[in-house]
Structures are given as C-alpha cells and as structure tokens.
Tab-separated table of C-alpha atoms and ligand atoms in Angstrom:
chain	number	residue	atom	x	y	z
A	1	MET	CA	0.000	0.000	0.000
A	2	LYS	CA	1.677	3.204	-1.178
A	3	ALA	CA	-0.867	5.934	-0.357
A	4	ILE	CA	-4.024	6.780	1.554
A	5	ILE	CA	-6.373	9.195	-0.223
A	6	PHE	CA	-8.657	11.115	2.140
A	7	ASP	CA	-11.959	12.774	1.401
A	8	VAL	CA	-12.446	16.047	3.330
A	9	ASP	CA	-16.014	17.021	4.200
A	10	GLY	CA	-17.521	14.541	6.609
A	11	THR	CA	-14.280	12.526	6.750
A	12	LEU	CA	-11.477	14.755	8.054
A	13	ALA	CA	-13.994	16.962	9.847
A	14	ASP	CA	-17.750	17.149	10.332
A	15	THR	CA	-17.993	20.314	8.232
A	16	GLU	CA	-21.470	20.263	6.730
A	17	ARG	CA	-24.183	20.994	9.336
A	18	ASP	CA	-22.389	23.607	11.437
A	19	GLY	CA	-19.852	24.773	8.831
A	20	HIS	CA	-20.821	24.870	5.158
A	21	ARG	CA	-24.560	25.150	5.898
A	22	VAL	CA	-23.979	28.131	8.238
A	23	ALA	CA	-21.656	29.751	5.691
A	24	PHE	CA	-24.251	29.390	2.918
A	25	ASN	CA	-26.894	31.043	5.125
A	26	LEU	CA	-24.542	33.911	6.027
A	27	ALA	CA	-23.784	34.511	2.323
A	28	PHE	CA	-27.510	34.456	1.489
A	29	ALA	CA	-28.194	37.055	4.199
A	30	ASP	CA	-25.313	39.251	2.982
A	31	ALA	CA	-26.860	39.141	-0.497
A	32	GLY	CA	-30.239	40.268	0.862
A	33	LEU	CA	-31.860	36.914	0.019
A	34	ASP	CA	-34.487	35.395	2.324
A	35	TRP	CA	-33.037	31.942	1.710
A	36	VAL	CA	-32.346	29.890	4.861
A	37	TRP	CA	-31.177	26.279	4.570
A	38	SER	CA	-32.412	24.340	7.637
A	39	GLU	CA	-30.531	21.262	8.794
A	40	GLU	CA	-33.240	19.127	7.157
A	41	MET	CA	-33.237	21.070	3.857
A	42	TYR	CA	-29.434	20.957	3.726
A	43	GLY	CA	-29.482	17.190	4.285
A	44	ARG	CA	-31.577	16.888	1.116
A	45	LEU	CA	-29.428	19.317	-0.855
A	46	LEU	CA	-26.279	17.323	0.006
A	47	ALA	CA	-27.395	14.844	-2.649
A	48	VAL	CA	-25.734	17.305	-5.030
A	49	THR	CA	-21.992	17.761	-4.508
A	50	GLY	CA	-20.279	21.093	-5.065
A	51	GLY	CA	-21.484	24.346	-3.511
A	52	LYS	CA	-22.247	26.115	-6.804
A	53	GLU	CA	-24.045	23.039	-8.126
A	54	ARG	CA	-25.962	22.821	-4.836
A	55	ILE	CA	-27.160	26.451	-5.107
A	56	ARG	CA	-28.336	25.840	-8.690
A	57	HIS	CA	-30.081	22.623	-7.565
A	58	TYR	CA	-31.850	24.575	-4.792
A	59	ILE	CA	-33.051	27.202	-7.310
A	60	GLU	CA	-34.411	24.503	-9.618
A	61	LEU	CA	-35.928	22.453	-6.761
A	62	GLU	CA	-37.509	25.188	-4.618
A	63	GLU	CA	-37.832	28.098	-7.118
A	64	PRO	CA	-36.947	30.666	-4.400
A	65	GLU	CA	-37.114	34.448	-4.873
A	66	TYR	CA	-33.937	36.028	-6.259
A	67	PRO	CA	-33.099	39.124	-8.335
A	68	THR	CA	-33.275	39.026	-12.120
A	69	VAL	CA	-29.706	38.516	-13.325
A	70	ASP	CA	-28.391	38.336	-16.884
A	71	ASP	CA	-25.758	35.695	-16.036
A	72	LEU	CA	-27.037	33.166	-13.487
A	73	SER	CA	-23.778	31.188	-13.400
A	74	ALA	CA	-21.765	34.314	-12.620
A	75	TRP	CA	-24.268	35.344	-9.940
A	76	ILE	CA	-24.117	31.867	-8.339
A	77	ALA	CA	-20.306	31.909	-8.469
A	78	SER	CA	-20.243	35.279	-6.715
A	79	LEU	CA	-22.676	34.075	-4.038
A	80	HIS	CA	-20.546	30.956	-3.580
A	81	ALA	CA	-17.334	32.993	-3.267
A	82	SER	CA	-18.979	34.903	-0.422
A	83	LYS	CA	-19.948	31.602	1.192
A	84	THR	CA	-16.342	30.379	0.947
A	85	GLU	CA	-15.156	33.529	2.742
A	86	HIS	CA	-17.595	32.821	5.568
A	87	PHE	CA	-16.571	29.154	5.741
A	88	VAL	CA	-12.869	30.042	5.911
A	89	SER	CA	-13.666	32.549	8.688
A	90	LEU	CA	-15.386	29.790	10.679
A	91	LEU	CA	-12.267	27.616	10.298
A	92	GLN	CA	-9.987	30.504	11.283
A	93	ALA	CA	-12.099	30.964	14.418
A	94	GLY	CA	-11.451	27.307	15.311
A	95	GLU	CA	-15.139	26.435	14.979
A	96	ILE	CA	-14.575	23.137	13.127
A	97	PRO	CA	-12.342	20.483	14.718
A	98	LEU	CA	-10.941	17.338	13.095
A	99	ARG	CA	-13.058	14.220	13.636
A	100	SER	CA	-12.116	11.607	16.224
A	101	GLY	CA	-8.968	9.700	15.261
A	102	VAL	CA	-8.110	11.770	12.191
A	103	ARG	CA	-5.037	13.475	13.651
A	104	ARG	CA	-3.876	10.155	15.122
A	105	LEU	CA	-4.137	8.209	11.822
A	106	LEU	CA	-2.639	11.033	9.725
A	107	THR	CA	0.308	11.274	12.126
A	108	GLU	CA	0.836	7.496	12.205
A	109	ALA	CA	0.758	7.266	8.393
A	110	HIS	CA	3.022	10.320	7.960
A	111	GLU	CA	5.582	8.947	10.417
A	112	ALA	CA	5.478	5.536	8.671
A	113	GLY	CA	6.262	7.225	5.350
A	114	VAL	CA	2.905	6.406	3.763
A	115	THR	CA	2.037	8.967	1.062
A	116	LEU	CA	-0.991	11.095	1.963
A	117	ALA	CA	-3.342	12.697	-0.554
A	118	ILE	CA	-6.732	14.406	-0.675
A	119	ALA	CA	-9.577	13.969	-3.153
A	120	THR	CA	-12.457	16.331	-2.401
A	121	THR	CA	-15.332	18.185	-4.041
A	122	THR	CA	-14.877	21.201	-1.814
A	123	THR	CA	-13.114	24.423	-2.803
A	124	PRO	CA	-9.287	24.360	-2.442
A	125	GLN	CA	-9.251	27.346	-0.051
A	126	ASN	CA	-11.429	25.329	2.328
A	127	VAL	CA	-8.925	22.467	2.397
A	128	SER	CA	-5.987	24.795	3.092
A	129	ALA	CA	-7.890	26.554	5.868
A	130	LEU	CA	-9.039	23.274	7.460
A	131	LEU	CA	-5.513	21.813	7.495
A	132	GLU	CA	-3.997	25.103	8.715
A	133	HIS	CA	-6.471	25.798	11.522
A	134	ALA	CA	-7.943	22.419	12.519
A	135	MET	CA	-4.760	20.337	12.154
A	136	PHE	CA	-1.669	22.582	12.527
A	137	PRO	CA	0.012	25.448	10.624
A	138	GLY	CA	1.861	23.911	7.694
A	139	ALA	CA	-0.067	20.610	7.801
A	140	GLU	CA	-0.787	20.992	4.094
A	141	SER	CA	2.848	19.951	3.435
A	142	TRP	CA	2.024	16.424	4.648
A	143	PHE	CA	-0.149	15.857	1.565
A	144	LYS	CA	1.670	15.057	-1.680
A	145	ILE	CA	-1.387	15.792	-3.827
A	146	ILE	CA	-4.523	17.782	-2.985
A	147	GLY	CA	-7.221	17.340	-5.620
A	148	ALA	CA	-10.114	19.705	-4.898
A	149	GLY	CA	-13.206	21.369	-6.351
A	150	ASP	CA	-13.266	22.612	-9.941
A	151	ILE	CA	-9.894	21.044	-10.863
A	152	VAL	CA	-11.918	18.334	-12.619
A	153	PRO	CA	-14.965	18.755	-14.902
A	154	ASN	CA	-17.218	16.316	-13.049
A	155	LYS	CA	-17.587	16.219	-9.251
A	156	LYS	CA	-18.348	13.140	-7.125
A	157	PRO	CA	-19.995	10.628	-7.654
A	158	SER	CA	-17.987	10.806	-10.871
A	159	SER	CA	-14.533	9.265	-10.383
A	160	ASP	CA	-12.805	12.289	-11.983
A	161	ILE	CA	-11.249	13.607	-8.778
A	162	TYR	CA	-9.857	10.236	-7.710
A	163	ASP	CA	-8.605	9.553	-11.258
A	164	TYR	CA	-6.894	12.957	-11.169
A	165	VAL	CA	-5.224	12.314	-7.779
A	166	LEU	CA	-4.016	8.838	-8.815
A	167	ALA	CA	-2.554	10.279	-12.030
A	168	GLU	CA	-0.816	13.075	-10.111
A	169	LEU	CA	0.538	10.536	-7.593
A	170	GLY	CA	1.705	8.279	-10.429
A	171	LEU	CA	0.153	5.338	-8.612
A	172	SER	CA	-2.433	2.733	-9.607
A	173	ALA	CA	-5.692	2.345	-7.696
A	174	ALA	CA	-4.428	-1.067	-6.508
A	175	GLU	CA	-1.536	0.634	-4.693
A	176	CYS	CA	-3.804	2.946	-2.712
A	177	ILE	CA	-6.812	3.039	-0.408
A	178	ALA	CA	-9.514	5.719	-0.029
A	179	ILE	CA	-11.308	6.933	3.094
A	180	GLU	CA	-14.740	8.489	2.550
A	181	ASP	CA	-17.953	9.428	4.427
A	182	SER	CA	-20.811	9.404	1.877
A	183	HIS	CA	-22.503	7.351	-0.833
A	184	ASN	CA	-21.475	9.933	-3.455
A	185	GLY	CA	-17.893	9.727	-2.266
A	186	LEU	CA	-17.869	5.933	-2.181
A	187	SER	CA	-19.356	5.776	-5.703
A	188	SER	CA	-16.521	8.013	-6.884
A	189	SER	CA	-13.696	6.053	-5.233
A	190	LEU	CA	-15.122	2.648	-6.261
A	191	GLU	CA	-15.462	3.794	-9.886
A	192	ALA	CA	-11.799	4.792	-9.741
A	193	GLY	CA	-11.052	1.200	-8.648
A	194	LEU	CA	-10.100	2.047	-5.053
A	195	THR	CA	-10.638	-0.125	-2.006
A	196	THR	CA	-12.557	2.195	0.313
A	197	ILE	CA	-13.130	2.543	4.045
A	198	VAL	CA	-16.127	4.662	5.108
A	199	THR	CA	-16.562	6.597	8.367
A	200	VAL	CA	-20.185	7.717	8.428
A	201	ASN	CA	-21.615	10.890	10.017
A	202	GLY	CA	-25.004	12.307	10.938
A	203	TYR	CA	-25.952	13.171	7.382
A	204	THR	CA	-24.674	9.992	5.724
A	205	GLU	CA	-25.225	7.160	8.219
A	206	ALA	CA	-28.395	5.879	6.466
A	207	GLU	CA	-26.875	5.927	2.966
A	208	ASP	CA	-25.994	2.849	0.877
A	209	PHE	CA	-22.365	1.761	1.357
A	210	THR	CA	-22.484	-1.405	-0.753
A	211	GLY	CA	-18.976	-2.068	-2.042
A	212	ALA	CA	-17.180	-0.457	0.886
A	213	ALA	CA	-14.458	-2.730	2.343
A	214	LEU	CA	-15.294	-1.485	5.844
A	215	VAL	CA	-17.846	0.942	7.334
A	216	LEU	CA	-17.213	2.495	10.757
A	217	ASP	CA	-18.996	5.122	12.837
A	218	GLN	CA	-15.667	6.956	13.244
A	219	MET	CA	-11.881	6.374	13.258
A	220	GLY	CA	-11.917	6.497	17.060
A	221	GLU	CA	-9.475	7.111	19.905
A	222	SER	CA	-8.281	4.883	22.758
A	223	ASN	CA	-10.890	6.533	24.997
A	224	ASP	CA	-13.543	6.793	22.276
A	225	HIS	CA	-13.704	3.472	20.403
A	226	CYS	CA	-15.003	3.086	16.841
A	227	HIS	CA	-17.724	0.566	15.983
A	228	VAL	CA	-17.919	-1.619	12.854
A	229	LEU	CA	-21.175	-1.010	10.953
A	230	GLN	CA	-20.307	-3.124	7.874
A	231	GLY	CA	-17.331	-5.382	7.056
A	232	ASP	CA	-14.921	-7.447	9.082
A	233	ARG	CA	-15.284	-7.977	12.798
A	234	GLU	CA	-11.671	-7.311	13.667
A	235	LYS	CA	-11.016	-7.024	17.366
A	236	LYS	CA	-9.863	-3.445	16.829
A	237	THR	CA	-11.191	-0.409	18.675
A	238	VAL	CA	-9.630	2.343	16.550
A	239	LEU	CA	-8.866	2.635	12.827
A	240	ASP	CA	-5.067	2.532	12.826
A	241	LEU	CA	-2.515	2.088	10.038
A	242	GLU	CA	-2.288	-1.686	10.636
A	243	TRP	CA	-6.066	-2.062	10.140
A	244	VAL	CA	-6.023	0.178	7.043
A	245	LYS	CA	-3.225	-1.957	5.542
A	246	SER	CA	-5.074	-5.156	6.471
A	247	VAL	CA	-8.241	-3.943	4.705
A	248	TRP	CA	-6.198	-2.834	1.682
A	249	SER	CA	-4.456	-6.222	1.423
A	250	ARG	CA	-7.701	-8.229	1.018
B	301	XBP	C1	-18.430	17.748	0.035
B	301	XBP	C2	-19.095	18.642	-0.935
B	301	XBP	C3	-18.706	20.093	-0.981
B	301	XBP	C4	-19.091	20.764	0.341
B	301	XBP	C5	-19.211	22.264	0.203
B	301	XBP	O1	-17.133	17.539	-0.466
B	301	XBP	O2	-19.911	18.186	-1.713
B	301	XBP	O3	-19.420	20.701	-2.045
B	301	XBP	O4	-20.394	20.296	0.721
B	301	XBP	O5	-17.991	22.799	-0.274
B	301	XBP	P1	-16.272	16.197	-0.092
B	301	XBP	P2	-18.020	23.817	-1.522
B	301	XBP	O6	-17.122	15.288	0.783
B	301	XBP	O7	-15.927	15.597	-1.435
B	301	XBP	O8	-15.075	16.716	0.651
B	301	XBP	O9	-19.125	24.809	-1.250
B	301	XBP	O10	-16.644	24.459	-1.530
B	301	XBP	O11	-18.279	22.956	-2.718
B	302	MG	MG1	-17.273	13.758	2.080
C-alpha cells in the first residue's frame, strides 16, 4: 500500500451541518436573500456535490425568490465565493475540529512514510484553511497531492477527482486506499477502482455503502472506540494504520 487518499467534508472533519450550511446562510443574508437552509433542507441538498451546483439545484428544486440577473452562473459563483469567505472565517475561528482519530491516523501514516493525498469536491481554499487551523500550521505539506473542487470537470460521484489524484501521484488504484464518508464519495472512489473505508456521520449514516471494504462510525481514539457497521469484525477499537493496511491487502 503506497498511499491513503482522504476525502475532506464529513471525513477529516464534520464540516457540513455547522460549517458549510452556516456559511451558505450567512452569504444568502449578505446578499439580501431570504433563503435559509435548515438542517433538514441541507441534508436533502447534500445529494448534489459542489457548492455552486448545490445552489443551482436549490433554485431549480424550490424556485426561491432572487433578483433578475443576466448571467445566473456568474451570480451563483459570486454568491458561492462569499460563502467560501464565511466558511474560511469559521475555520480561522477554530469552529470546526478534526473528527475523532483523524489526527492520530494522519500522524501514524506520515511517520510511517505512507504517502498522503486528498480527493475532495470542496473548494481548495477550504482544504488549506481546514488543514492550517484544525490540524496545525503547515499541515498541508504532509499531503503530496490535494485534488479539490473545480480542478476536474465532473464532481463526485464521478470518479474524476480520484482519477486525477491517482494520475498526479503516479500510482495505480491497486496501490492505494480511499477513506470516505458518503454514498457519493464511495461511488466516486469505487469507480476509480479504489478499495474504500467509510466513516459515516449524521448526514450519511443511512446511505448505501455497498462495495465499501469497511464501514465504521468513526476512526476512534483509545478513549472513544469506533464501531464496525459493515465489514470485518476485527477485534480493533480504533482505525489505525495496521487495520487500514489489512483492509487494503484483502
Ligand atoms: C463535500 C461537498 C462540498 C461541500 C461544500 O465535499 O460536496 O461541495 O459540501 O464545499 P467532499 P463547496 O465530501 O468531497 O469533501 O461549497 O466548496 O463545494
Ligand atoms: Mg465527504
């Protein structure tokens, strides 16, 4: 196993409910829109990956009030840029911590010389800010490749982002393993040919994870054990490098 490729939102940190959703609502208010995405509404909108795509999906789904604009794509992009500023501010304020076990596994893999990479739908600035403020200043240097957002034409569940990261790493899917949190993410990594471990979260726990090599509730810590939801019944209590390698080797 040469590399572990991590998803970001929902995997490295629980960013959606109290992070991205709050940032979207702040951007909508700044723009004078009466749009408010509730936790329930946002859970439905998460079916569409990508913030700009999600705004367009909301417009088509709910037909909300908004000003007449001559270039809808440009208007959405501007609204989304404002949302990204708010999201980065939340990260800078330390509002969004890493999930249980993430720092531990990243550190173990880094110290063992395993290549680390990221394959995410989110905007690159969000990844940099998360690593800088939720992990440690300079943490971005631990990742050989960060594939994010609009770098590829098609977002998850398309495999584009994982194909891109594998190509940039110069590795085959068989030499790597992916860690994801959602059905869209798993569809993307499986289509790229990657063995995948899933750590679910509040928004994704009821989704279909057929094809995942292992599904856990979290990576876990020695005082906060993980639980196996799907896959092997190893006698492990945290997702560590040995378990990741064991899953990869099957
Ligand atoms: C999750 C996404 C992203 C975020 C919002 O990405 O679909 O769109 O919800 O971020 P992943 P942006 O799970 O692949 O990390 O608004 O920057 O898209
Ligand atoms: Mg995710």
